[in-house]
Structure formats: structure tokens, C-alpha cells
Tab-separated table of C-alpha atoms in Angstrom:
chain	number	residue	atom	x	y	z
A	12	MET	CA	-129.997	170.225	160.166
A	13	ASN	CA	-129.767	168.089	157.070
A	14	PRO	CA	-127.803	164.924	158.042
A	15	GLN	CA	-126.029	165.002	154.656
A	16	TYR	CA	-124.106	168.040	155.827
A	17	ARG	CA	-122.968	166.493	159.093
A	18	SER	CA	-119.525	164.856	159.312
A	19	GLY	CA	-120.944	161.979	161.311
A	20	PHE	CA	-117.501	161.061	162.775
A	21	THR	CA	-117.221	160.206	166.458
A	22	LEU	CA	-114.139	159.075	168.329
A	23	ASP	CA	-114.812	156.666	171.170
A	24	ASP	CA	-111.873	156.425	173.565
A	25	ASN	CA	-112.004	153.551	176.096
A	26	GLU	CA	-109.167	154.191	178.496
A	27	GLU	CA	-109.917	151.093	180.583
A	28	GLN	CA	-109.601	148.748	177.594
A	29	GLY	CA	-106.922	150.850	175.914
A	30	THR	CA	-108.831	151.041	172.645
A	31	LYS	CA	-110.175	153.744	170.415
A	32	TYR	CA	-112.980	153.502	167.889
A	33	LEU	CA	-113.775	155.935	165.129
A	34	THR	CA	-117.399	155.783	164.059
A	35	TRP	CA	-119.306	157.709	161.479
A	36	ALA	CA	-122.829	157.918	160.229
A	37	THR	CA	-123.705	157.011	156.627
A	38	LEU	CA	-126.321	158.587	154.414
A	39	PHE	CA	-128.344	155.432	154.405
A	40	SER	CA	-129.387	154.030	157.754
A	41	SER	CA	-129.585	150.497	156.332
A	42	THR	CA	-125.904	150.473	155.263
A	43	LEU	CA	-123.298	149.458	157.794
A	44	ALA	CA	-119.557	149.780	157.349
A	45	TYR	CA	-116.374	149.441	159.302
A	46	GLU	CA	-112.663	149.849	158.663
A	47	GLU	CA	-109.818	147.879	160.231
A	48	ILE	CA	-106.045	148.301	160.195
A	49	SER	CA	-103.819	145.261	160.719
A	50	SER	CA	-100.475	145.244	162.506
A	51	GLU	CA	-98.796	145.066	159.071
A	52	GLY	CA	-100.440	148.348	158.104
A	53	THR	CA	-103.077	146.899	155.751
A	54	THR	CA	-106.383	148.771	155.763
A	55	LYS	CA	-109.681	147.078	154.924
A	56	PHE	CA	-112.998	148.851	154.468
A	57	MET	CA	-115.958	146.471	154.857
A	58	VAL	CA	-119.578	147.282	153.834
A	59	SER	CA	-122.866	145.463	154.634
A	60	VAL	CA	-126.591	145.961	154.283
A	61	LYS	CA	-128.334	145.452	157.603
A	62	GLY	CA	-125.336	143.574	158.966
A	63	ASN	CA	-125.511	140.672	156.505
A	64	ASN	CA	-123.036	139.634	153.777
A	65	TRP	CA	-120.104	141.890	154.531
A	66	ILE	CA	-118.290	142.958	151.345
A	67	LEU	CA	-114.739	144.193	151.002
A	68	GLY	CA	-115.096	147.711	149.682
A	69	LEU	CA	-111.428	148.788	149.791
A	70	GLU	CA	-108.074	147.289	150.715
A	71	ALA	CA	-104.797	149.150	150.793
A	72	PRO	CA	-102.034	148.471	150.136
A	73	LYS	CA	-102.824	145.505	147.858
A	74	HIS	CA	-99.300	145.252	146.439
A	75	PRO	CA	-95.819	146.184	147.720
A	76	CYS	CA	-95.716	148.903	145.048
A	77	ASP	CA	-98.562	150.607	146.907
A	78	ILE	CA	-96.243	151.208	149.867
A	79	TYR	CA	-94.930	154.745	149.883
A	80	GLY	CA	-91.333	155.004	148.640
A	81	ALA	CA	-90.978	151.224	148.196
A	82	CYS	CA	-88.079	151.649	145.735
A	83	GLY	CA	-86.484	154.712	147.312
A	84	PRO	CA	-85.327	157.877	145.507
A	85	PHE	CA	-84.946	157.554	141.728
A	86	GLY	CA	-86.193	153.992	141.797
A	87	PHE	CA	-89.473	152.974	140.178
A	88	CYS	CA	-91.805	150.127	141.017
A	89	LYS	CA	-93.532	147.886	138.487
A	90	ALA	CA	-95.863	145.285	139.981
A	91	SER	CA	-95.851	142.991	136.927
A	92	GLU	CA	-92.080	142.371	137.024
A	93	SER	CA	-89.683	140.638	139.360
A	94	PRO	CA	-87.922	142.173	141.128
A	95	ILE	CA	-90.468	144.920	141.384
A	96	CYS	CA	-87.932	147.709	141.836
A	97	LYS	CA	-85.511	149.063	139.272
A	98	CYS	CA	-83.334	152.140	139.000
A	99	LEU	CA	-84.155	154.796	136.444
A	100	LYS	CA	-81.910	154.858	133.392
A	101	GLY	CA	-78.664	156.617	134.232
A	102	PHE	CA	-78.890	155.589	137.905
A	103	VAL	CA	-77.420	152.692	139.901
A	104	PRO	CA	-78.345	151.278	143.335
A	105	LYS	CA	-76.886	153.281	146.172
A	106	SER	CA	-76.141	150.051	148.036
A	107	HIS	CA	-75.769	146.967	145.843
A	108	GLN	CA	-75.667	144.762	148.934
A	109	GLU	CA	-79.017	145.998	150.266
A	110	TRP	CA	-80.500	146.020	146.764
A	111	SER	CA	-79.573	142.355	146.239
A	112	LYS	CA	-81.335	141.482	149.515
A	113	GLY	CA	-84.601	143.042	148.322
A	114	ASN	CA	-84.271	146.139	150.483
A	115	TRP	CA	-84.806	148.868	147.885
A	116	THR	CA	-85.709	151.757	150.190
A	117	GLY	CA	-82.165	153.194	149.918
A	118	GLY	CA	-82.914	154.051	146.312
A	119	CYS	CA	-80.518	154.901	143.489
A	120	GLU	CA	-77.903	157.516	142.632
A	121	ARG	CA	-76.638	159.007	139.385
A	122	LYS	CA	-73.916	157.309	137.373
A	123	THR	CA	-72.933	160.565	135.662
A	124	LYS	CA	-73.163	163.960	137.231
A	125	LEU	CA	-75.403	166.489	135.473
A	126	PHE	CA	-73.634	168.831	133.087
A	127	CYS	CA	-75.106	171.943	134.682
A	128	GLN	CA	-73.762	170.798	138.064
A	129	ARG	CA	-70.277	170.364	136.575
A	130	GLN	CA	-70.334	173.627	134.590
A	131	THR	CA	-72.104	176.083	136.878
A	132	ASN	CA	-70.207	179.059	135.448
A	133	GLN	CA	-71.281	178.340	131.849
A	134	SER	CA	-74.201	180.161	130.327
A	135	VAL	CA	-77.193	178.320	128.931
A	136	SER	CA	-76.561	179.543	125.379
A	137	SER	CA	-73.004	178.180	125.345
A	138	ARG	CA	-73.890	174.684	126.536
A	139	GLY	CA	-75.044	173.351	123.166
A	140	LYS	CA	-74.976	169.614	122.619
A	141	GLU	CA	-73.133	169.005	125.871
A	142	ASP	CA	-76.144	170.056	127.915
A	143	ASP	CA	-78.296	167.589	129.857
A	144	GLY	CA	-81.226	165.744	128.304
A	145	PHE	CA	-84.514	164.275	129.460
A	146	LEU	CA	-85.492	160.632	129.761
A	147	LYS	CA	-89.171	160.045	128.983
A	148	MET	CA	-90.996	157.650	131.317
A	149	VAL	CA	-94.577	156.768	130.376
A	150	ARG	CA	-97.627	155.605	132.368
A	151	LEU	CA	-96.292	156.809	135.715
A	152	LYS	CA	-98.013	157.752	138.906
A	153	VAL	CA	-97.086	161.349	139.596
A	154	PRO	CA	-94.070	161.191	141.971
A	155	ASP	CA	-94.289	162.906	145.306
A	156	LEU	CA	-92.897	166.344	146.184
A	157	HIS	CA	-93.821	167.976	142.891
A	158	GLU	CA	-94.283	171.728	142.441
A	159	PHE	CA	-96.686	173.581	140.198
A	160	TYR	CA	-94.891	175.896	137.796
A	161	THR	CA	-96.886	179.010	136.970
A	162	SER	CA	-96.212	180.659	133.640
A	163	PHE	CA	-97.080	184.024	132.210
A	164	GLY	CA	-96.590	182.763	128.666
A	165	PRO	CA	-98.206	179.954	126.687
A	166	ASP	CA	-98.666	176.901	128.868
A	167	THR	CA	-97.211	174.131	126.662
A	168	SER	CA	-95.038	171.061	127.122
A	169	GLU	CA	-92.128	172.668	125.220
A	170	ASN	CA	-92.157	175.762	127.447
A	171	CYS	CA	-92.262	173.519	130.493
A	172	LYS	CA	-89.184	171.669	129.185
A	173	ILE	CA	-87.246	174.878	128.477
A	174	ARG	CA	-88.003	176.308	131.935
A	175	CYS	CA	-86.820	173.082	133.579
A	176	LEU	CA	-83.684	172.898	131.402
A	177	ASN	CA	-82.732	176.471	132.238
A	178	ASN	CA	-83.012	175.764	135.957
A	179	CYS	CA	-80.188	173.520	137.173
A	180	SER	CA	-82.150	172.571	140.305
A	181	CYS	CA	-85.006	171.152	138.168
A	182	LEU	CA	-84.625	167.364	138.166
A	183	ALA	CA	-87.780	166.426	136.221
A	184	TYR	CA	-90.916	167.847	134.673
A	185	ALA	CA	-94.334	166.689	133.517
A	186	PHE	CA	-96.992	168.489	131.576
A	187	VAL	CA	-100.434	167.265	132.628
A	188	ASN	CA	-103.502	168.258	130.656
A	189	SER	CA	-105.916	170.518	132.548
A	190	ILE	CA	-103.299	170.987	135.262
A	191	GLY	CA	-100.186	172.426	133.638
A	192	CYS	CA	-96.462	172.211	134.255
A	193	LEU	CA	-95.223	170.173	137.228
A	194	VAL	CA	-91.540	170.208	138.205
A	195	TRP	CA	-89.401	168.424	140.770
A	196	SER	CA	-86.422	170.014	142.490
A	197	LYS	CA	-85.969	167.278	145.134
A	198	ASN	CA	-85.288	163.574	144.845
A	199	LEU	CA	-88.010	161.772	142.910
A	200	ILE	CA	-89.661	159.257	145.212
A	201	ASP	CA	-92.714	156.992	145.150
A	202	ILE	CA	-92.522	156.353	141.394
A	203	LEU	CA	-94.944	153.693	140.188
A	204	GLU	CA	-95.313	152.491	136.606
A	205	PHE	CA	-98.850	151.476	135.611
A	206	SER	CA	-99.833	149.019	132.904
A	207	SER	CA	-102.146	151.674	131.490
A	208	GLY	CA	-103.029	155.301	132.184
A	209	GLY	CA	-100.716	157.513	134.193
A	210	VAL	CA	-98.748	160.501	132.965
A	211	ASP	CA	-95.491	161.060	131.069
A	212	VAL	CA	-92.636	162.252	133.266
A	213	PHE	CA	-89.364	163.563	131.841
A	214	ILE	CA	-86.343	162.917	134.112
A	215	ARG	CA	-83.214	165.025	133.707
A	216	ILE	CA	-80.039	162.984	133.143
A	217	ALA	CA	-76.610	163.535	131.588
A	218	ARG	CA	-76.745	163.400	127.787
A	219	ALA	CA	-74.131	160.654	127.767
A	220	GLU	CA	-76.648	158.369	129.513
A	221	LEU	CA	-79.275	158.947	126.825
A	222	GLY	CA	-77.247	157.036	124.245
A	223	GLU	CA	-77.313	159.950	121.816
A	224	GLY	CA	-74.338	159.826	119.499
A	225	ARG	CA	-74.012	156.076	119.882
A	226	PRO	CA	-74.990	155.418	116.244
A	227	ILE	CA	-72.118	157.689	115.187
A	228	ARG	CA	-69.729	155.895	117.512
A	229	LEU	CA	-71.061	152.571	116.223
A	230	ILE	CA	-70.486	153.650	112.621
A	231	VAL	CA	-66.977	154.829	113.488
A	232	SER	CA	-66.255	151.549	115.289
A	233	LEU	CA	-67.584	149.447	112.410
A	234	THR	CA	-65.642	151.533	109.894
A	235	THR	CA	-62.465	151.113	111.945
A	236	ILE	CA	-63.007	147.350	112.186
A	237	CYS	CA	-63.638	147.118	108.434
A	238	LEU	CA	-60.502	149.147	107.665
A	239	ILE	CA	-58.424	146.979	109.989
A	240	SER	CA	-59.867	143.847	108.370
A	241	ILE	CA	-59.136	145.177	104.876
A	242	LEU	CA	-55.601	146.175	105.854
A	243	GLY	CA	-55.112	142.763	107.451
A	244	ALA	CA	-56.335	141.066	104.278
A	245	ILE	CA	-54.007	143.221	102.141
A	246	VAL	CA	-51.023	142.464	104.393
A	247	PHE	CA	-51.865	138.767	104.388
A	248	GLY	CA	-52.278	138.809	100.599
A	249	LEU	CA	-48.921	140.553	100.144
A	250	TYR	CA	-47.327	138.078	102.531
A	251	ARG	CA	-48.758	135.135	100.586
A	252	LEU	CA	-47.719	136.712	97.283
A	253	ARG	CA	-44.172	137.247	98.466
A	254	ALA	CA	-44.093	133.763	99.960
A	255	ASN	CA	-45.272	132.329	96.640
A	256	GLN	CA	-42.692	134.399	94.801
A	257	ARG	CA	-39.978	133.200	97.165
A	258	GLY	CA	-41.203	129.644	96.688
A	259	LYS	CA	-41.252	130.122	92.927
A	260	ILE	CA	-37.772	131.575	93.007
A	261	THR	CA	-36.627	128.675	95.162
A	262	VAL	CA	-38.225	126.133	92.822
A	263	GLU	CA	-36.778	127.898	89.801
A	264	LYS	CA	-33.422	127.980	91.529
A	265	VAL	CA	-33.610	124.287	92.341
A	266	GLU	CA	-34.736	123.519	88.817
A	267	TYR	CA	-31.961	125.685	87.449
A	268	GLU	CA	-29.420	123.998	89.718
A	269	MET	CA	-30.708	120.573	88.677
A	270	ALA	CA	-30.605	121.528	85.013
A	271	ASP	CA	-27.184	123.044	85.510
A	272	LYS	CA	-26.106	119.912	87.331
A	273	ILE	CA	-27.388	117.715	84.522
A	274	GLN	CA	-25.721	119.946	81.960
A	275	THR	CA	-22.538	119.890	84.024
A	276	SER	CA	-22.722	116.092	84.177
A	277	ARG	CA	-23.115	115.937	80.418
A	278	ASP	CA	-20.269	118.404	79.947
A	279	THR	CA	-18.149	116.382	82.335
A	280	LEU	CA	-19.050	113.257	80.405
A	281	ARG	CA	-17.870	114.878	77.221
A	282	GLU	CA	-14.749	115.915	79.086
A	283	TYR	CA	-14.263	112.251	80.012
A	284	ILE	CA	-14.375	111.350	76.382
A	285	GLY	CA	-11.747	113.992	75.692
A	286	LYS	CA	-10.607	114.476	72.162
A	287	ASP	CA	-12.460	111.439	70.803
A	288	ASP	CA	-15.268	112.070	68.380
A	289	PRO	CA	-18.503	111.804	70.366
A	290	SER	CA	-20.724	111.746	67.302
A	291	GLN	CA	-21.031	107.942	67.421
A	292	LEU	CA	-21.235	107.802	71.237
A	293	LEU	CA	-24.671	108.939	72.380
A	294	ILE	CA	-25.394	110.557	75.748
A	295	TYR	CA	-28.738	109.264	76.968
A	296	ASP	CA	-31.210	110.921	79.294
A	297	PHE	CA	-31.583	109.152	82.622
A	298	ASP	CA	-35.380	109.256	82.544
A	299	SER	CA	-35.454	107.570	79.127
A	300	ILE	CA	-33.279	104.764	80.519
A	301	LEU	CA	-35.690	104.382	83.462
A	302	VAL	CA	-38.562	103.947	81.008
A	303	ALA	CA	-36.575	101.552	78.811
A	304	THR	CA	-35.642	99.276	81.742
A	305	ASN	CA	-39.015	99.588	83.490
A	306	ASN	CA	-37.342	101.417	86.355
A	307	PHE	CA	-34.546	98.818	86.530
A	308	SER	CA	-37.021	96.015	87.104
A	309	LEU	CA	-35.716	92.684	88.412
A	310	ALA	CA	-37.539	91.003	85.514
A	311	ASN	CA	-35.235	92.903	83.146
A	312	LYS	CA	-32.053	92.041	85.007
A	313	LEU	CA	-29.598	90.095	82.827
A	314	GLY	CA	-26.859	89.496	85.351
A	315	GLN	CA	-24.443	90.899	87.906
A	316	GLY	CA	-20.914	92.027	87.171
A	317	GLY	CA	-18.038	93.120	89.302
A	318	PHE	CA	-19.016	96.744	88.971
A	319	GLY	CA	-22.791	96.432	89.034
A	320	PRO	CA	-25.904	94.802	87.543
A	321	VAL	CA	-26.868	94.698	83.865
A	322	TYR	CA	-30.461	95.272	82.725
A	323	LYS	CA	-32.197	94.672	79.441
A	324	GLY	CA	-34.049	97.615	77.995
A	325	LYS	CA	-35.958	98.728	74.944
A	326	LEU	CA	-35.760	102.236	73.545
A	327	PRO	CA	-38.862	104.022	72.206
A	328	GLU	CA	-37.792	103.310	68.618
A	329	GLY	CA	-37.737	99.578	69.411
A	330	LYS	CA	-33.967	99.149	69.745
A	331	GLU	CA	-33.015	96.625	72.465
A	332	ILE	CA	-30.171	97.638	74.738
A	333	ALA	CA	-28.223	96.350	77.703
A	334	VAL	CA	-27.661	98.866	80.496
A	335	LYS	CA	-24.784	98.462	82.877
A	336	ARG	CA	-25.543	100.278	86.118
A	337	LEU	CA	-22.314	100.999	87.922
A	338	SER	CA	-22.710	100.458	91.660
A	339	SER	CA	-21.705	103.266	93.990
A	340	SER	CA	-20.044	100.655	96.210
A	341	SER	CA	-18.126	99.113	93.345
A	342	GLY	CA	-15.210	101.463	93.754
A	343	GLN	CA	-15.277	102.458	90.097
A	344	GLY	CA	-14.827	106.149	89.937
A	345	LYS	CA	-14.398	108.778	87.319
A	346	GLU	CA	-11.208	107.347	85.866
A	347	GLU	CA	-12.543	103.790	85.590
A	348	PHE	CA	-15.761	105.032	84.004
A	349	LYS	CA	-13.788	107.164	81.525
A	350	ASN	CA	-11.417	104.339	80.661
A	351	GLU	CA	-14.204	101.837	80.066
A	352	THR	CA	-16.164	104.313	77.964
A	353	LEU	CA	-13.174	105.271	75.786
A	354	LEU	CA	-11.782	101.769	75.530
A	355	ILE	CA	-14.972	100.056	74.429
A	356	SER	CA	-15.933	102.912	72.117
A	357	ASN	CA	-12.576	102.630	70.344
A	358	LEU	CA	-12.629	98.842	70.129
A	359	GLN	CA	-15.026	97.844	67.394
A	360	HIS	CA	-15.062	94.129	66.504
A	361	LYS	CA	-17.760	91.752	65.401
A	362	ASN	CA	-17.027	89.504	68.356
A	363	LEU	CA	-17.047	92.356	70.870
A	364	VAL	CA	-20.153	93.997	72.231
A	365	ARG	CA	-20.575	97.504	70.878
A	366	ILE	CA	-21.140	100.423	73.258
A	367	MET	CA	-23.919	102.747	72.152
A	368	GLY	CA	-23.615	105.495	74.705
A	369	CYS	CA	-23.597	106.436	78.345
A	370	CYS	CA	-25.528	108.407	80.961
A	371	VAL	CA	-24.555	110.303	84.102
A	372	LYS	CA	-26.932	111.779	86.652
A	373	GLY	CA	-25.635	112.587	90.109
A	374	ASP	CA	-24.054	109.418	91.458
A	375	GLU	CA	-25.621	107.318	88.726
A	376	LYS	CA	-23.244	106.190	85.959
A	377	LEU	CA	-24.754	104.078	83.174
A	378	LEU	CA	-23.185	102.394	80.150
A	379	ILE	CA	-25.567	101.516	77.348
A	380	TYR	CA	-24.491	98.503	75.216
A	381	GLU	CA	-25.947	96.803	72.216
A	382	PHE	CA	-28.086	93.910	73.390
A	383	MET	CA	-26.793	90.445	72.334
A	384	PRO	CA	-29.782	88.111	71.878
A	385	ASN	CA	-27.429	85.099	71.316
A	386	LYS	CA	-25.604	85.687	74.572
A	387	SER	CA	-21.906	86.462	74.931
A	388	LEU	CA	-18.817	84.727	73.498
A	389	ASP	CA	-17.830	83.184	76.826
A	390	THR	CA	-21.029	81.170	76.819
A	391	PHE	CA	-19.934	79.440	73.633
A	392	LEU	CA	-16.330	79.038	74.858
A	393	PHE	CA	-16.954	77.832	78.373
A	394	GLY	CA	-20.629	76.804	78.347
A	395	THR	CA	-23.284	77.659	80.852
A	396	ASN	CA	-22.412	74.909	83.373
A	397	SER	CA	-18.678	74.725	82.801
A	398	SER	CA	-16.487	74.658	85.897
A	399	LEU	CA	-13.521	76.103	83.997
A	400	PRO	CA	-12.353	79.421	85.296
A	401	ARG	CA	-13.332	82.344	83.150
A	402	PRO	CA	-10.979	85.199	82.507
A	403	HIS	CA	-11.893	88.583	83.785
A	404	PHE	CA	-10.878	91.666	81.931
């Protein structure tokens, strides 16, 4: 018999030593080989020519992803990442505590129940956009427990998808060239993602987990935010406009009240004068007196009377004046101010100082006299250093 057609396997059972050896014959008598299995479950296949230079021909598993069901149901393993196990999209760990410890064998469970499981009494044609969808996973090792779907029609990927979608128990499908349509009706287990090669597997999940419709929701959200921002800006603008209008009204009111107060003061001043002709008695503006006296500068102060200080000033036309500023603490009120104004305006004599006008603003009462460059009459009568008492009028 041709040795190529013999199995060549022999099991040697040593009951005394408690060991068993499986031996087999190779095609080439010069090639030796043996296989060992460690207590951790790692298998090594060693090869040698004439017993020299043993070479590792095969080792399995080389990576934790090679262990069957390392990531449990609906979990997939990727050797190039850490941690190596992740849940499929739309799934969460069944036990977060075990998952955090690196024990992934418990696998994952759905976040959202499938639509066909929630609406079992609804026909396929009436499902529409609410029906389940498929998540495409690329470069996968074919998961375990798959079934081959025979078809009497054209064997295409689209037909495979429709048949799976119409069957609520179908959890995933894959269309493999030269093989056909593969479907899964049990939990997907032993899923491994390769860096290259593999097949495309389509996993059935609720459409809400696919993210479809999110752009529309995003547009709606952004539109809502923009509208709220625009409305907020309009409200804020109206608030500022009304605040400015209120401020303007307040300022105009204050200005009006001030102007009215000034006008009232001037009218009151004319009332003080009474029936006398005011044509020769001018009513000066308070600001012009401030300018003329350099804001009542001490350098312009001529002296101090019983009712207040007297300042020298110069009007814009060059006329020099003496301004008597009645003190608020002097006790001179409306009657005294009226009497002095009327008395001096009616008394015109070459030896008496002539009053030119007056000014009233709030509590300020000013009498504007003609400036006497040669000083007053009492200086000539009594002298500057005289100890004689001077009369007060």
C-alpha cells in the first residue's frame, strides 16, 4: 500500500506512567516533527530534519484574540488596540464591573431592542423607515454558528440583505464570494477584526443606533439655537433702545427742569424788581459770570463784606465788573436781595457805585456792580490804615 494514503497516526497509551503519545508518520523519512500542548492550552508544532535544528512550525494561540469567544457574544476582538475587546455599535457590556476588570467573556447586550421584536404584529411593508438597519463591519473573521442560506433566485448581496431583513430571527448576514449568503440567528460570538483581509459582516441593529436622521436633528438644533440667539439679540436690542429712550427722556426732563428752573429764577428776579423798569438792570447768565471771575478765583477777590465776598471780573466785551456773591450763610434772603437790588438801582449818584445787573441760579445770588479802579469813597475819607470806625449801611 502506498504510504501516502496511510493516516500514519498511532496512539501510545502508557498506563503505568499515566501518559499518552500520539505519533504519526510523515511522507519524508528524514523529517521529524512533534507537537506539544502546555498547561495554559498553547500548542506548538516543532519540525526538524534528522533531529537537528528544531524549528517552530506552528503556535496557537499566539494572541488572546485567538482564544475562542475571548470577547463574548456581540463583542469583537482587535489585537492592535488596548483593550482588545469592544462591544459592537449599539451594544453595551452586559456586566460593566467584569468588563472593567478585563473579563470580557460575558459579552455585550443591545442598548435598543430591535424594531421587529417590538412590533411583531406589523407587516414588513408597513414598517418603512422605522425598520431595523444593518451595521457594516469590515475585515472580520467569519463569526461562529453561521448558517448557509440557499436561494432559488439570484444569489446577490442585496437579496441576502432582504431575506435577512424579512426574517426577525436573522441577526446578521454576510455575502462571501464563491460561497454565497451566510446568516446568523444566534448570538454572534468569536468575532475577530483583522488588519487586512477578512469578510464584510452586516449586523442587525435598531435604526436609532445607526445615527440616521442625526443630520436632520442637528440642523433642527442649530436652527433652533440660531433663532433663540436672534430673538435674544432682538430683545436685548429693544431693551437697550428703550433704556436709551428712557435715559434720553430723563436727561431731557432734567434739562427741561433745569431750564425751567433757570427761567423761573429769572422770572422771580423780575418779580423782585416789581414795577421798576428793568431795561437798565441787566440779568446776567451765571456761566458768563464764572468765566468773567475765573470761577471766583482767589486772585480776583477784592474783599469780604457782611453778606459775602466781592470778586473782580471782566466781561467778554472788556468791561470790568465787581461781583458780590451773597453767602448762603449770610442770612440775606429774598427780601434783602430784592431791597438791595431795587435800592441801588434807583440811587444813581456820581459818588455811589452803580449796579449793572444781577444773577440768580439756585441758591446763588449775585449782584454785578461797576468796578471802581480808584477804590471806594471810604478809602479817601478814612484811609486804608485808619482806626476810625467806619459806618455800615
